[in-house]
PDB file of C-alpha atoms in Angstrom:
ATOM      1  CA  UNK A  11      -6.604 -32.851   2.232  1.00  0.00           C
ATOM      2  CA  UNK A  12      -5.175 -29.245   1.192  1.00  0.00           C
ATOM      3  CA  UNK A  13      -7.200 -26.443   2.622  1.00  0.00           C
ATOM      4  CA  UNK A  14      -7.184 -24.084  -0.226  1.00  0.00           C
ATOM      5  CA  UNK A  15      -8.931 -21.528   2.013  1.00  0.00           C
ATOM      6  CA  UNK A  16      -5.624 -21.669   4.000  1.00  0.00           C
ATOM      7  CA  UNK A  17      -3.308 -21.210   1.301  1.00  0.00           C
ATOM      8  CA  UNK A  18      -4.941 -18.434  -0.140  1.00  0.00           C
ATOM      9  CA  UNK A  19      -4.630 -16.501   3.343  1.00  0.00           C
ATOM     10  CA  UNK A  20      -0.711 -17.621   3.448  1.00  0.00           C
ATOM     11  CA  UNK A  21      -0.371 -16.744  -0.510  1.00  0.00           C
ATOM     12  CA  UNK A  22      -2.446 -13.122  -0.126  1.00  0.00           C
ATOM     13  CA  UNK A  23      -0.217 -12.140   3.563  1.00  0.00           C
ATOM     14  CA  UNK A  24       2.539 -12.997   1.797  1.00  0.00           C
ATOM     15  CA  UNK A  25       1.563 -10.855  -1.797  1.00  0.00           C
ATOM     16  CA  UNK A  26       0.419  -8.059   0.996  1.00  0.00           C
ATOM     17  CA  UNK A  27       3.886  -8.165   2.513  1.00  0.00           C
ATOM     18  CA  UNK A  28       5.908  -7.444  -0.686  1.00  0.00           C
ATOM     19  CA  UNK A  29       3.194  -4.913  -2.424  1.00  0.00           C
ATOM     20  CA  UNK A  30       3.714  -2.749   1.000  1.00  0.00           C
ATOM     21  CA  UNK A  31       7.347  -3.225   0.950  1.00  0.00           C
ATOM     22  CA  UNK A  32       8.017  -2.015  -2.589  1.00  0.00           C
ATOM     23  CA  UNK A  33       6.709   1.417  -1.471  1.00  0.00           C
ATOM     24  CA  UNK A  34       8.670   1.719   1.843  1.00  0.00           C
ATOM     25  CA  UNK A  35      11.778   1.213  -0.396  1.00  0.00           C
ATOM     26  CA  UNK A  36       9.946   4.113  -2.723  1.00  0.00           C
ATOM     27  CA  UNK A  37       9.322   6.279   0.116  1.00  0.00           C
ATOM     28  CA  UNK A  38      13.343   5.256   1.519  1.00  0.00           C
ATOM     29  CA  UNK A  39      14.739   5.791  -1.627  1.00  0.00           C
ATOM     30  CA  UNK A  40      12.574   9.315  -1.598  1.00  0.00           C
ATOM     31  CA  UNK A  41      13.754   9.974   2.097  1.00  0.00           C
ATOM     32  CA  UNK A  42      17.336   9.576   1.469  1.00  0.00           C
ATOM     33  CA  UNK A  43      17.819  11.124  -1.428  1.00  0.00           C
ATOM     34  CA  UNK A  44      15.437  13.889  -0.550  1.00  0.00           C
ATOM     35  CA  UNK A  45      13.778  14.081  -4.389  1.00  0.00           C
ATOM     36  CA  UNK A  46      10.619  12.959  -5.032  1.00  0.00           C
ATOM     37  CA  UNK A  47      10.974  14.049  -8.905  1.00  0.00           C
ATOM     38  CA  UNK A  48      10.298  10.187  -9.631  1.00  0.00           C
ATOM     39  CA  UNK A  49       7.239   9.798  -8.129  1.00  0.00           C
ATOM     40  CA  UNK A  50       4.338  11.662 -10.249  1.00  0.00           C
ATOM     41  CA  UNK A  51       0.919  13.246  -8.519  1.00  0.00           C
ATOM     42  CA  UNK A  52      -1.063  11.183 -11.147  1.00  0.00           C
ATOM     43  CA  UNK A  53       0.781   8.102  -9.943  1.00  0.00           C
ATOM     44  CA  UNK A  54      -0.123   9.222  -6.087  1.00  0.00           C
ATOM     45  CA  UNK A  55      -3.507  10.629  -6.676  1.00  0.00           C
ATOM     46  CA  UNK A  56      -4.829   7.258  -8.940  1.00  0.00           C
ATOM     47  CA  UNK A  57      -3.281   5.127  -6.102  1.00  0.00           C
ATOM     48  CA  UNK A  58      -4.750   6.502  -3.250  1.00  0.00           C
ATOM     49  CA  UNK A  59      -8.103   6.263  -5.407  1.00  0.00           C
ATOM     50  CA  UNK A  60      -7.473   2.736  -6.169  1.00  0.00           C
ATOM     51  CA  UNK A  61      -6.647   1.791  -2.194  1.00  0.00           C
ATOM     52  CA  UNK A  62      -9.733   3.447  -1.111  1.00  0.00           C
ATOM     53  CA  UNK A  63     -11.717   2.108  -3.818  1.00  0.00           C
ATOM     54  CA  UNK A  64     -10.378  -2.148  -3.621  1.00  0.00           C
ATOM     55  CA  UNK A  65      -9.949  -1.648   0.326  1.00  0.00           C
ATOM     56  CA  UNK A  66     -13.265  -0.485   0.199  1.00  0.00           C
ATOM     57  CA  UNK A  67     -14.447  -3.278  -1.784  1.00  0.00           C
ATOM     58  CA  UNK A  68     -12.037  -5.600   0.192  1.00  0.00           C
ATOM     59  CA  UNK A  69     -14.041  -4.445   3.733  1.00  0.00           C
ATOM     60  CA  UNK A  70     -17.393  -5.835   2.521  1.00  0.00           C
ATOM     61  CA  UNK A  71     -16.076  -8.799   1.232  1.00  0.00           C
ATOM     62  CA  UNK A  72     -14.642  -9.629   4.696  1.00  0.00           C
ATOM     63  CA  UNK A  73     -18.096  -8.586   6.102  1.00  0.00           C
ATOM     64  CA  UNK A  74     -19.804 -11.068   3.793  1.00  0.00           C
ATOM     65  CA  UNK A  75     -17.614 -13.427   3.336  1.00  0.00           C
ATOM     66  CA  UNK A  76     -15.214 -14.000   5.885  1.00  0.00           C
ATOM     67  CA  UNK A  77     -11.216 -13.502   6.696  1.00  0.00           C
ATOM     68  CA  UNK A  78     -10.164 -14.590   2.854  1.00  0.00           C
ATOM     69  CA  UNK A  79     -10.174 -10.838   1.929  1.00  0.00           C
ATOM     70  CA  UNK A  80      -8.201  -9.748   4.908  1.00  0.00           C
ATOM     71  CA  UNK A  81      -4.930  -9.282   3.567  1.00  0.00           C
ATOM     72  CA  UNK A  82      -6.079  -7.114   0.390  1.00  0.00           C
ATOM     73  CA  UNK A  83      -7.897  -4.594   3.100  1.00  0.00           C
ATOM     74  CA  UNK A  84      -4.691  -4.503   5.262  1.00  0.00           C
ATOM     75  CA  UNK A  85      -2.498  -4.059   2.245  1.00  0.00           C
ATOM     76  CA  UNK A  86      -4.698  -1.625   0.826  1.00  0.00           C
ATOM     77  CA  UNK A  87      -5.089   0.007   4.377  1.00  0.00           C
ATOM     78  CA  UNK A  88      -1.176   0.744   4.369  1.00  0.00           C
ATOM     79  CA  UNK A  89      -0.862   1.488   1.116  1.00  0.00           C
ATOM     80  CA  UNK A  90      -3.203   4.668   1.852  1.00  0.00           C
ATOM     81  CA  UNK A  91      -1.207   5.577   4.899  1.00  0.00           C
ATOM     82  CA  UNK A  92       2.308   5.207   3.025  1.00  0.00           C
ATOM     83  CA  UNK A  93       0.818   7.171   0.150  1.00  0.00           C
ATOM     84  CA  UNK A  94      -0.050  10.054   2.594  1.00  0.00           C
ATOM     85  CA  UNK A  95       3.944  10.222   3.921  1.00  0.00           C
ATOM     86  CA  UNK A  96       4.400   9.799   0.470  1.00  0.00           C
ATOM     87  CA  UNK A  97       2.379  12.883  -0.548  1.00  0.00           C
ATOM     88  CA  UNK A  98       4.262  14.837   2.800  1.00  0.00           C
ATOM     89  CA  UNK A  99       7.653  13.928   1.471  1.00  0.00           C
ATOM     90  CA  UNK A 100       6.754  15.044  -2.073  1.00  0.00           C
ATOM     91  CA  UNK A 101       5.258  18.241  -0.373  1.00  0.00           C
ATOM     92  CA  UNK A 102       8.716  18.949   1.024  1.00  0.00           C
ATOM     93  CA  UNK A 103      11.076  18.133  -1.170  1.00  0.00           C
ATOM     94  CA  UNK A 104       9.143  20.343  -4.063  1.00  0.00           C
ATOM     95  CA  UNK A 105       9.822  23.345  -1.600  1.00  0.00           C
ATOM     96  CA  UNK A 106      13.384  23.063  -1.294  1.00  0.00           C
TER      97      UNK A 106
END
């Protein structure tokens, strides 16, 4: 018998893995060519709102419900810390 439980931990590590890599190739890509002109403060401010808000929402669920939710609060955990050195880099690249 499939345990869908299972699969949907495997499937939502795995979505959690790619959704926090496509920002450390942002904040690379911001790094090395020392620009952050790309990257808007809307797009920054909304997604630091929007980790808080589902990691938030992802915390209780795992308090309720069990593990299932875990990797949308780690994803959403990193996400808020990479959006932090994404806000330093922006920071310091804007003075120069």
């Amino acid at each position: 018998m499939i345990d869908l439980k299972l699969i949907s931990l495997i499937f939502g590590f795995i979505g959690c893995f790619f959704v926090i890599y496509s920002f450390i190739c942002q904040l690379y890509q911001i790094y090395r060519s020392k620009n952050a002109e790309g990257t808007s403060w809307g797009l920054i401010i909304s997604q630091i709102i929007t980790c808080i808000l589902l990691g938030s929402s992802a915390g209780i669920n795992i308090y309720l419900d069990g593990i299932l939710n875990l990797p949308f609060f780690i994803a959403n955990v990193t996400l808020l810390f990479l959006f932090s050195i994404m806000i330093y880099l922006k920071k310091k690249y804007q003075l120069n």
